[in-house]
XYZ file of C-alpha atoms in Angstrom:
743
model
C 0.000 0.000 0.000
C 2.839 2.387 0.825
C 4.455 1.654 -2.528
C 1.190 2.451 -4.306
C 0.783 5.687 -2.337
C 4.350 6.728 -3.173
C 3.753 5.981 -6.816
C 0.581 8.078 -6.746
C 2.445 10.917 -5.038
C 5.062 10.857 -7.734
C 2.424 11.038 -10.439
C 0.795 14.036 -8.783
C 4.142 15.785 -8.415
C 4.504 15.458 -12.171
C 0.966 16.874 -12.605
C 1.824 19.798 -10.324
C 4.899 20.710 -12.318
C 2.944 20.527 -15.510
C 0.173 22.758 -14.157
C 2.483 25.428 -12.813
C 5.389 25.488 -15.236
C 3.979 24.319 -18.548
C 0.460 25.703 -18.023
C -1.059 22.751 -19.816
C -4.691 22.800 -20.900
C -6.599 19.604 -20.580
C -10.050 18.199 -20.018
C -10.711 17.070 -16.486
C -13.832 15.733 -14.903
C -13.814 13.934 -11.606
C -16.809 12.004 -10.494
C -16.735 10.978 -6.861
C -17.802 7.755 -5.276
C -19.477 8.847 -2.030
C -19.880 6.772 1.104
C -23.144 4.865 0.968
C -22.776 4.171 -2.748
C -24.101 7.561 -3.954
C -22.495 9.142 -6.987
C -22.280 12.885 -7.537
C -20.476 15.375 -9.688
C -18.253 17.204 -7.270
C -17.303 20.018 -9.570
C -17.962 23.286 -7.740
C -20.500 24.562 -10.269
C -21.883 24.068 -13.722
C -19.676 26.901 -14.860
C -16.603 25.051 -13.565
C -17.641 21.877 -15.371
C -18.204 23.795 -18.557
C -14.795 25.360 -18.252
C -13.107 22.036 -17.861
C -15.031 20.437 -20.721
C -13.700 23.203 -22.966
C -10.164 22.091 -22.182
C -9.190 25.044 -20.031
C -6.346 24.838 -17.558
C -6.705 23.468 -14.073
C -4.040 25.233 -12.010
C -4.255 24.974 -8.234
C -1.810 25.616 -5.462
C -4.009 23.539 -3.151
C -4.668 20.498 -5.318
C -1.520 18.436 -4.783
C -1.119 18.869 -1.009
C -4.789 18.065 -0.385
C -4.748 14.992 -2.607
C -1.489 13.633 -1.197
C -2.643 14.071 2.391
C -5.938 12.294 1.712
C -4.324 9.411 -0.175
C -1.578 8.887 2.380
C -4.137 8.834 5.201
C -6.166 6.273 3.264
C -9.398 8.262 3.780
C -10.305 8.478 0.114
C -9.688 6.691 -3.151
C -8.901 8.230 -6.458
C -12.586 8.084 -7.376
C -13.523 10.202 -4.368
C -11.035 13.014 -4.833
C -12.471 16.547 -4.705
C -11.664 18.843 -7.576
C -9.863 22.133 -6.766
C -9.449 24.936 -9.235
C -7.637 28.191 -9.471
C -8.516 30.695 -6.802
C -9.942 34.046 -7.930
C -7.430 36.728 -8.798
C -6.990 38.995 -5.765
C -7.563 42.691 -6.447
C -8.797 45.697 -4.523
C -10.050 47.301 -7.730
C -10.449 46.452 -11.411
C -10.812 49.174 -14.051
C -9.683 47.298 -17.185
C -10.759 44.017 -18.813
C -9.319 41.030 -16.994
C -8.961 37.318 -17.824
C -10.095 35.662 -14.603
C -10.937 31.913 -14.963
C -12.400 31.807 -11.440
C -13.243 35.490 -11.085
C -11.713 38.270 -8.995
C -11.923 38.839 -5.238
C -10.864 41.279 -2.572
C -9.709 38.307 -0.469
C -9.771 34.530 -0.865
C -9.164 33.542 2.757
C -12.486 34.884 4.025
C -11.006 37.982 5.632
C -12.900 41.264 5.381
C -12.101 43.021 2.122
C -13.550 45.430 -0.416
C -13.325 45.180 -4.181
C -14.324 48.006 -6.531
C -15.136 47.344 -10.179
C -15.191 49.958 -12.925
C -15.550 53.702 -13.013
C -18.487 56.081 -13.012
C -19.973 56.227 -16.481
C -17.942 53.226 -17.591
C -20.914 51.272 -18.958
C -20.099 47.579 -19.413
C -16.348 48.100 -19.117
C -14.348 46.403 -17.647
C -15.314 42.836 -18.502
C -14.601 40.123 -15.926
C -14.414 36.995 -18.079
C -12.556 33.933 -19.298
C -12.810 32.880 -22.902
C -16.317 33.708 -24.093
C -17.898 33.490 -20.660
C -18.159 35.988 -17.834
C -16.935 35.112 -14.334
C -17.659 36.180 -10.775
C -16.724 39.079 -8.515
C -16.303 38.600 -4.747
C -15.672 41.081 -1.974
C -14.517 38.249 0.300
C -14.486 34.555 -0.552
C -13.706 31.342 1.317
C -13.552 27.683 0.222
C -12.482 24.973 2.616
C -13.041 21.711 4.406
C -12.790 23.161 7.901
C -15.824 22.052 9.920
C -16.752 25.649 10.788
C -16.067 29.093 9.321
C -17.434 32.630 9.672
C -16.975 35.288 7.008
C -17.719 38.839 8.016
C -17.471 42.162 6.251
C -16.980 41.396 2.566
C -17.899 44.269 0.270
C -18.212 44.739 -3.475
C -18.816 48.106 -5.157
C -19.753 48.018 -8.844
C -19.564 51.315 -10.711
C -19.467 49.800 -14.191
C -18.484 46.589 -15.947
C -19.862 43.212 -16.857
C -19.619 40.021 -14.822
C -21.643 36.909 -14.047
C -22.164 36.443 -10.322
C -21.586 39.240 -7.820
C -21.026 38.613 -4.101
C -20.273 40.835 -1.138
C -19.297 37.782 0.917
C -19.248 34.156 -0.242
C -18.219 31.224 1.955
C -18.556 27.510 1.275
C -17.629 24.761 3.740
C -17.580 21.212 2.374
C -16.735 18.235 4.586
C -16.447 14.490 4.081
C -16.192 11.461 6.295
C -19.394 12.242 8.193
C -18.039 15.518 9.610
C -20.489 18.349 10.258
C -20.247 21.495 8.120
C -21.052 24.941 9.526
C -20.684 28.346 7.864
C -21.865 31.904 8.509
C -21.702 34.984 6.291
C -22.552 38.226 8.105
C -22.299 41.946 7.521
C -21.368 41.737 3.844
C -22.680 44.067 1.164
C -22.933 44.832 -2.522
C -23.465 48.278 -3.997
C -24.594 48.073 -7.623
C -24.375 51.568 -9.113
C -23.736 50.542 -12.712
C -22.619 47.688 -14.914
C -24.327 44.417 -15.650
C -24.558 41.231 -13.621
C -26.685 38.100 -13.654
C -26.803 37.036 -9.989
C -26.230 39.407 -7.080
C -25.738 38.286 -3.466
C -25.099 40.539 -0.487
C -24.004 37.418 1.389
C -23.977 33.753 0.394
C -23.332 30.877 2.832
C -23.149 27.237 1.728
C -22.568 24.222 3.993
C -22.189 20.762 2.421
C -21.533 17.464 4.175
C -21.572 13.955 2.719
C -23.325 12.390 5.706
C -22.960 14.830 8.649
C -25.103 17.779 9.669
C -25.055 20.947 7.569
C -25.633 24.398 9.068
C -25.534 27.694 7.118
C -26.439 31.252 8.165
C -26.631 34.433 6.085
C -27.249 37.301 8.488
C -27.208 41.085 8.246
C -26.100 41.304 4.621
C -27.098 44.199 2.379
C -27.561 44.953 -1.304
C -27.858 48.549 -2.526
C -29.489 48.638 -5.974
C -28.716 52.132 -7.225
C -28.242 51.516 -10.935
C -26.917 49.044 -13.447
C -28.608 45.950 -14.827
C -29.342 42.759 -12.935
C -31.366 39.581 -13.166
C -31.528 37.858 -9.771
C -30.801 39.731 -6.518
C -30.443 38.164 -3.072
C -29.906 40.183 0.097
C -28.680 37.048 1.864
C -28.820 33.375 0.940
C -28.107 30.355 3.137
C -27.897 26.945 1.483
C -27.296 23.517 3.037
C -26.809 20.102 1.492
C -26.292 16.715 3.125
C -27.071 13.138 2.142
C -27.715 11.671 5.579
C -27.554 14.337 8.325
C -29.761 17.238 9.376
C -29.893 20.348 7.209
C -30.409 23.819 8.744
C -30.415 27.006 6.657
C -31.090 30.450 8.181
C -31.387 33.761 6.312
C -32.183 36.609 8.695
C -31.790 40.337 8.969
C -30.782 40.827 5.328
C -31.829 43.924 3.406
C -32.156 45.022 -0.212
C -32.390 48.784 -0.747
C -33.818 49.710 -4.156
C -33.398 53.219 -5.535
C -32.526 52.463 -9.170
C -31.333 49.835 -11.619
C -32.958 47.809 -14.381
C -33.931 44.160 -14.215
C -33.579 41.684 -17.084
C -36.210 39.209 -18.240
C -36.920 36.544 -15.662
C -35.533 38.677 -12.854
C -36.458 38.680 -9.195
C -35.375 40.267 -5.918
C -35.295 38.228 -2.688
C -34.443 39.792 0.660
C -33.545 36.503 2.381
C -33.536 32.950 1.011
C -33.008 29.839 3.157
C -32.659 26.686 1.054
C -32.030 23.133 2.253
C -32.262 19.537 1.150
C -33.295 16.509 3.225
C -34.451 16.553 6.835
C -34.100 19.733 8.856
C -35.456 23.250 8.662
C -35.075 26.466 6.666
C -35.763 29.801 8.363
C -36.132 33.169 6.623
C -36.989 35.951 9.066
C -36.589 39.681 9.627
C -35.489 40.328 6.053
C -36.408 43.569 4.309
C -36.850 45.072 0.863
C -36.995 48.872 0.957
C -37.949 50.906 -2.116
C -36.973 54.584 -2.173
C -36.701 57.332 -4.726
C -38.297 56.575 -8.076
C -36.841 53.335 -9.467
C -38.177 51.958 -12.726
C -40.334 48.842 -13.095
C -39.370 46.118 -10.634
C -39.399 42.318 -10.994
C -40.965 39.812 -8.605
C -40.333 40.833 -4.983
C -39.951 38.229 -2.207
C -39.338 38.800 1.473
C -38.305 35.475 3.017
C -38.160 32.411 0.762
C -37.874 28.903 2.195
C -37.685 25.414 0.729
C -40.908 23.879 2.022
C -44.266 25.018 3.447
C -43.240 23.376 6.714
C -40.277 25.765 6.997
C -40.452 29.182 8.684
C -40.890 32.513 6.914
C -41.713 35.273 9.412
C -41.523 39.022 9.988
C -40.190 39.792 6.515
C -40.935 43.359 5.504
C -41.665 45.347 2.370
C -41.148 49.106 2.794
C -42.211 51.683 0.206
C -40.722 54.969 1.392
C -41.737 58.426 0.138
C -42.262 57.339 -3.466
C -45.156 56.580 -5.778
C -45.991 55.135 -9.173
C -43.857 52.046 -8.543
C -44.726 48.843 -10.422
C -43.631 45.282 -9.653
C -44.362 41.886 -11.212
C -45.471 40.362 -7.888
C -45.175 40.645 -4.116
C -44.826 37.444 -2.067
C -43.500 36.027 1.207
C -43.898 39.228 3.234
C -45.528 39.384 6.653
C -45.149 43.158 7.147
C -45.980 45.970 4.766
C -44.951 49.552 5.513
C -45.981 52.521 3.361
C -44.521 56.002 3.913
C -46.754 58.190 1.778
C -45.050 61.070 -0.061
C -46.381 64.559 0.579
C -47.513 64.945 -3.027
C -49.509 61.700 -3.211
C -52.805 62.599 -4.841
C -56.129 60.842 -4.489
C -56.334 57.806 -6.775
C -52.564 57.733 -7.344
C -51.114 54.403 -6.134
C -47.787 54.087 -4.387
C -47.286 50.499 -5.637
C -49.082 48.733 -8.490
C -49.066 45.104 -9.638
C -50.095 43.914 -13.122
C -53.269 41.979 -13.886
C -51.417 38.674 -14.008
C -49.844 39.030 -10.561
C -50.743 36.487 -7.891
C -52.882 37.476 -4.934
C -51.285 39.691 -2.274
C -51.828 37.781 0.938
C -52.294 39.940 4.016
C -53.686 37.192 6.256
C -52.048 37.592 9.660
C -49.865 40.396 8.328
C -49.101 43.775 9.899
C -49.727 46.713 7.562
C -48.615 50.214 8.526
C -49.159 53.515 6.757
C -47.308 56.713 7.653
C -49.027 59.819 6.325
C -47.447 63.262 6.192
C -49.087 65.735 8.516
C -49.595 68.100 5.571
C -51.537 65.653 3.411
C -54.986 66.885 2.457
C -56.320 64.125 0.178
C -59.368 62.424 1.657
C -58.416 58.929 0.396
C -54.929 57.665 -0.477
C -54.055 54.503 -2.438
C -51.223 52.458 -0.979
C -51.418 49.313 -3.144
C -53.264 48.548 -6.350
C -53.414 45.001 -7.718
C -54.670 43.122 -10.727
C -57.335 40.463 -11.052
C -56.131 38.311 -8.146
C -56.591 41.160 -5.676
C -55.811 41.408 -1.951
C -56.867 39.024 0.795
C -57.126 39.711 4.541
C -58.476 37.998 7.624
C -59.312 38.809 11.226
C -55.637 38.593 12.187
C -54.608 41.295 9.711
C -53.475 44.317 11.718
C -53.743 47.712 10.015
C -52.384 50.903 11.614
C -52.243 54.447 10.263
C -49.861 57.076 11.672
C -50.138 60.798 10.966
C -46.758 62.510 10.944
C -45.025 61.965 14.265
C -47.993 63.103 16.294
C -50.725 60.479 16.383
C -52.748 57.660 14.866
C -55.959 57.362 12.870
C -58.364 54.659 13.980
C -60.247 52.507 11.442
C -58.639 54.368 8.542
C -57.114 51.587 6.387
C -59.194 49.153 4.380
C -59.458 47.079 1.189
C -62.030 48.536 -1.188
C -65.140 46.728 -2.379
C -63.394 45.404 -5.520
C -60.734 43.704 -3.385
C -58.023 45.234 -5.556
C -57.012 48.403 -3.690
C -55.543 49.029 -0.258
C -56.733 52.491 0.815
C -56.385 54.983 3.667
C -58.999 57.574 4.490
C -58.161 60.723 6.443
C -61.415 60.941 8.404
C -60.518 58.283 10.945
C -60.624 59.198 14.613
C -57.355 60.983 15.506
C -55.531 60.162 18.724
C -52.577 62.302 19.830
C -49.786 59.907 20.789
C -46.779 62.138 20.184
C -46.273 63.537 23.687
C -42.623 62.529 23.898
C -42.050 63.491 20.272
C -43.523 66.962 20.763
C -41.564 67.461 23.982
C -38.392 66.531 22.112
C -39.163 69.270 19.595
C -39.602 71.786 22.421
C -36.267 70.800 24.003
C -34.586 72.750 21.220
C -36.176 75.966 22.457
C -35.169 75.223 26.056
C -31.607 74.473 24.985
C -31.428 77.717 23.007
C -32.608 79.730 26.040
C -30.012 78.034 28.243
C -27.326 78.785 25.654
C -28.248 82.471 25.720
C -27.804 82.307 29.504
C -24.299 80.900 29.055
C -23.477 83.893 26.852
C -24.807 86.286 29.508
C -22.580 84.656 32.131
C -19.567 85.053 29.865
C -20.202 88.765 29.462
C -20.682 89.480 33.178
C -17.837 87.196 34.341
C -15.202 88.094 31.768
C -16.459 90.792 29.428
C -17.143 93.454 32.060
C -13.796 92.843 33.766
C -12.038 93.258 30.433
C -14.095 96.355 29.610
C -13.135 97.931 32.961
C -9.427 97.219 32.515
C -9.344 98.485 28.912
C -11.163 101.716 29.733
C -8.759 102.487 32.585
C -5.829 102.825 30.175
C -7.597 104.708 27.373
C -8.718 108.279 26.970
C -11.660 107.367 24.779
C -13.432 104.193 23.751
C -11.266 101.063 24.021
C -12.050 97.663 22.530
C -12.599 94.635 24.724
C -13.382 90.978 24.107
C -14.214 87.804 25.991
C -14.583 84.341 24.545
C -15.685 81.057 26.054
C -16.618 77.503 25.312
C -18.841 75.130 27.228
C -20.147 71.594 27.420
C -23.197 71.627 29.676
C -26.079 69.294 30.405
C -29.348 71.013 31.287
C -31.901 68.954 33.180
C -35.383 69.738 31.898
C -37.418 66.791 33.123
C -35.530 65.071 30.330
C -32.233 66.695 29.381
C -30.343 68.666 26.747
C -26.584 68.384 26.217
C -25.222 71.616 24.731
C -21.719 72.242 23.392
C -20.676 75.547 21.917
C -18.731 78.787 22.003
C -19.787 82.291 22.996
C -18.212 85.614 22.128
C -18.742 89.114 23.534
C -16.935 92.124 22.008
C -17.456 95.815 22.346
C -16.049 99.214 23.250
C -15.833 100.677 26.712
C -15.270 104.195 27.986
C -14.761 105.452 31.518
C -15.826 108.870 32.868
C -14.619 110.049 36.248
C -17.303 111.528 38.524
C -15.512 112.599 41.668
C -14.257 109.422 43.353
C -16.596 107.286 41.267
C -16.064 105.976 37.771
C -18.809 105.489 35.202
C -18.172 102.784 32.644
C -20.350 102.303 29.557
C -20.288 101.174 25.951
C -21.860 99.129 23.174
C -21.444 95.391 22.748
C -22.023 92.648 20.198
C -22.561 89.025 21.178
C -22.465 85.826 19.161
C -22.864 82.175 19.962
C -22.847 78.923 18.037
C -23.406 75.470 19.471
C -24.675 71.968 18.866
C -26.922 69.934 21.094
C -28.363 66.512 21.766
C -31.734 66.209 23.477
C -33.091 63.085 25.144
C -36.753 62.494 25.956
C -37.160 58.854 26.936
C -36.440 56.964 23.709
C -36.423 60.071 21.479
C -32.974 61.449 20.641
C -32.885 64.757 18.803
C -29.918 66.829 17.722
C -29.212 70.078 15.954
C -27.534 73.457 16.171
C -28.259 76.764 17.870
C -26.921 80.157 16.773
C -27.542 83.666 18.002
C -26.355 87.145 17.112
C -27.229 90.233 19.102
C -26.157 93.657 20.197
C -26.763 96.026 23.065
C -25.108 98.175 25.650
C -23.948 98.201 29.253
C -23.275 100.582 32.088
C -21.320 100.138 35.306
C -20.663 102.442 38.238
C -17.562 101.752 40.339
C -17.166 103.511 43.710
C -13.971 104.246 45.540
C -14.936 101.835 48.353
C -15.087 98.938 45.873
C -18.850 98.825 45.465
C -20.156 98.509 41.920
C -23.534 98.601 40.225
C -24.094 97.360 36.712
C -26.676 96.617 34.083
C -26.958 95.619 30.458
C -29.550 95.332 27.725
C -29.188 93.001 24.747
C -31.409 91.977 21.851
C -30.965 89.837 18.763
C -32.102 86.773 16.928
C -31.498 83.115 17.486
C -31.703 80.357 14.875
C -32.372 76.720 15.722
C -32.600 73.481 13.793
C -33.583 69.989 14.833
C -33.417 66.456 13.448
C -34.393 63.065 14.851
C -35.235 59.544 13.838
C -38.415 59.016 15.791
C -39.906 55.627 16.506
C -43.489 55.376 15.313
C -45.130 51.995 15.634
C -42.623 49.419 14.455
C -40.990 51.846 12.041
C -38.754 54.889 12.210
C -39.673 58.296 10.835
C -37.037 60.933 10.192
C -38.154 64.465 10.889
C -36.490 67.851 11.028
C -37.210 71.567 11.180
C -35.468 74.932 11.091
C -36.859 77.987 12.837
C -35.776 81.271 14.368
C -36.949 83.672 17.020
C -36.147 87.107 18.425
C -34.724 87.439 21.911
C -34.140 90.145 24.462
C -31.918 89.953 27.522
C -31.054 92.154 30.462
C -29.220 91.974 33.742
C -28.795 93.972 36.931
C -25.962 93.436 39.372
C -24.405 94.656 42.569
C -21.119 93.722 44.195
C -17.954 94.786 45.913
C -14.283 94.427 45.168
C -11.862 94.405 48.104
C -8.072 94.257 47.873
C -6.187 92.885 50.881
C -2.735 93.960 52.006
C -1.321 90.779 50.437
C -2.597 91.898 47.046
C -5.406 89.335 46.929
C -8.488 90.766 45.298
C -11.936 89.489 46.342
C -15.092 90.151 44.350
C -18.569 89.364 45.725
C -21.603 89.782 43.497
C -25.336 89.291 43.161
C -26.861 89.383 39.685
C -30.302 88.991 38.207
C -30.693 87.886 34.587
C -33.781 88.073 32.422
C -33.977 86.488 28.983
C -37.014 86.152 26.784
C -36.899 84.100 23.623
C -40.009 84.694 21.548
C -42.216 81.892 20.364
C -41.786 80.359 16.917
C -43.563 78.135 14.429
C -42.261 75.349 12.261
C -43.556 72.880 9.728
C -41.658 69.640 10.130
C -40.272 67.680 7.223
C -43.047 65.177 7.972
C -45.669 67.875 7.419
C -46.641 68.305 11.088
C -47.202 71.950 12.057
C -46.082 73.034 15.537
C -46.077 76.279 17.481
C -43.430 76.722 20.163
C -44.193 78.879 23.171
C -41.957 81.733 24.261
C -39.344 80.995 26.926
C -39.048 83.421 29.843
C -35.994 82.929 32.003
C -35.613 84.601 35.410
C -32.283 83.725 36.968
C -30.439 84.907 40.092
C -26.731 84.205 40.597
C -24.505 85.027 43.550
C -20.894 84.180 44.134
C -17.388 85.179 45.102
C -14.112 85.221 43.161
C -10.548 85.607 44.433
C -7.560 86.739 42.384
C -4.381 85.854 44.291
C -0.963 87.098 43.115
C 1.571 84.347 42.410
C 5.008 84.175 40.942
C 4.543 84.868 37.237
C 0.859 85.663 37.449
C -2.252 85.315 39.570
C -4.414 82.371 40.616
C -8.180 82.747 40.155
C -10.608 80.831 42.380
C -14.357 81.213 42.514
C -17.652 79.658 43.481
C -21.276 80.541 42.749
C -24.878 79.433 43.171
C -27.693 80.241 40.768
C -31.405 79.562 40.686
C -33.638 79.533 37.625
C -37.238 80.569 38.401
C -38.682 79.939 34.901
C -37.410 78.516 31.650
C -40.571 76.587 30.705
C -41.546 75.938 27.089
C -43.930 73.717 25.138
C -44.871 72.613 21.617
C -48.433 72.634 20.271
C -49.494 70.444 17.356
C -52.089 71.901 15.008
C -54.099 69.416 12.960
C -56.139 70.368 9.911
C -59.686 70.994 11.074
C -58.771 73.284 13.961
C -57.777 70.715 16.594
C -54.591 71.258 18.616
C -52.595 69.276 21.176
C -49.911 70.611 23.544
C -46.849 68.693 24.699
C -45.508 68.291 28.232
C -43.245 71.248 29.071
C -39.472 71.000 29.490
C -38.279 73.329 32.256
C -34.920 74.824 33.236
C -36.191 75.638 36.747
C -33.885 74.695 39.629
C -30.568 75.227 41.483
C -27.052 74.962 40.061
C -23.665 75.521 41.644
C -20.170 76.050 40.280
C -16.493 75.952 41.206
C -13.975 77.984 39.208
C -10.200 77.852 38.819
C -8.116 79.984 36.465
C -4.846 81.774 35.801
C -3.989 85.339 34.841
C -0.589 86.384 33.574
C 1.205 89.084 31.599
C 1.884 87.955 28.022
C 3.922 91.032 27.177
C 4.505 94.453 28.652
C 1.134 95.884 27.646
C -0.922 92.669 27.425
C -2.480 90.406 30.050
C -4.313 87.152 29.321
C -6.540 85.039 31.550
C -8.142 81.638 31.248
C -10.545 79.903 33.637
C -12.404 76.608 33.875
C -15.723 76.424 35.703
C -17.338 73.160 36.729
C -21.121 73.061 37.228
C -23.395 70.719 39.137
C -27.120 70.513 39.846
C -29.714 71.556 37.268
C -26.865 72.610 34.982
C -23.942 70.187 34.812
C -20.655 70.185 32.979
C -17.801 72.584 32.344
C -17.318 75.962 30.771
C -14.066 77.561 29.643
C -13.507 81.291 29.363
C -10.589 83.346 28.119
C -9.867 87.057 27.848
C -7.110 89.436 26.809
C -6.438 92.929 28.142
C -4.422 95.441 26.122
C -3.067 98.582 27.714
C -3.332 101.430 25.186
């Protein structure tokens, strides 16, 4: 036996040298004798067999070692040898025609990789082919006999070109000797923006065992159909094959996004396909097809395909989002239907239509949701229009209609008397359910008012000190400036996290009146920040900006007492965006609005300088800010009015400036109380009805600790910087900086 094995090894060494050094072309077909007496063609695909029958080369770096190991171990005979071919050519991008007998791939070991084919506007160039036939493109690919393998993160981007199969991730595990085979392909994707392909797979997982168990999972894979030409599209496909064991195939959480592209005759699109042979189970669940924009005619659409009626297809979703006039050959294997009606959908204009020859749309036991824009005025809207077969429902069919982000309409969705149209009427009983959503909208106004308060603190803490110092060294008006940044969380019953910068600049002049000094001047203030608001599960974000002007006056007495006041007015601009959960879906909404504001403050305090040079400042200040109300029409069509925000705030504190070597140390502490700061949002529905949200409020105590440093930068210039930490109703840190020039 050893002599025979050695002889066989020698023969295969000769074959190896021929394959690699002489590049011989020959016809090869290996038919295996399986355990149990079953015969099968073990060529990897029909395309491979065709290639070999045409006399094309069979180079493989893995063929000889695998064959020799199997023969030496005595586990197989020559008749049972698997056939191995050339691996795909490894490339990160292909922009010119390429001869690729087994295709091209970003990786061939199953590691995460991206491959990009073609260029924008490149049409059907480059061609991925061998001889007269086109070959495959893989983001990541794996072939092996390991009992278990997981491929994650393969990606293929097609801008132009022509190929046969197209995979984001493709993994195949094939075992013999009764060993189990397990494979998973997750998180892979294909973006088809141009070019031409026959079969498209976001992720493909194949497990094959001669007599063991086979287990394959395709999970969380994505296909983006943006352009190009295709025939068969699969978000994720899991396929198992075994002759004696149990077969389990699972396709779940895969998605196909459709915004463009053209299908060829016989085409179809499947979100998730679980296919098995023999005993076991196939499961296709939580897969989604989402149609956006205005793609052309679509082929047959399937949510979750399985091999047998006894298998499981559940919670697979068809989403038609903000588009209309879409046609498809058929709609099958969906258990959820979600329609986001566009704002310009007119009465009698269907969002999705099926031809007369389409099979029945089965809504038995299904969940059907419609999301209407708040601005829609049509009395009846058509979601789905079918042909002769029509639409079927039963008592378990659940239909829900949402209006904007604000509420629901009861008993508003129905199938018409012909059984061919799925309709929504606007006269259903409205129920306001958007309390949290409306409060989230109002948080923007509360955050903007709080941000104006941060600017007021900057002016009184740093701007007035700079104005006083500049005026002391000038005979006329002298410029001053103070700048600060902050990251503060404002508790409002929910909370707003605000980050931004504030600036106060102006001119100051001092007039001597006996032992007293009168300080006055104009000022300009500016602020820009971003925020995140959180109301239970609703997370909003946006920006706040304000620009204003005004003036100030301050009287400083010889005994250190001072009295001060300011008046400011301007305009603030706010925008908001959020993905808001409505029902089982998510609705994106946004708005942009602005409002006038006015602010004022009055203060009293005393500055005392000790013999050591330490300067102590005690102060009590009252701040008033009013931000006017505003209105906004959301991107979802909902119309809201926002109430004005009146803020009444008192702050008292003490600050020490202590001379040190090279400068001065600044320490301070303060307490403030907000008496107001309430706001709300009111939803106005066509017909005169209105609903008001719960009110966020800034009311409450906050305290701060401050530490800073002041030092001479040059002979006539002094700079200071301070950090203030806040706790209580207002939490976080603020940073302020100022410069004093001596003119």
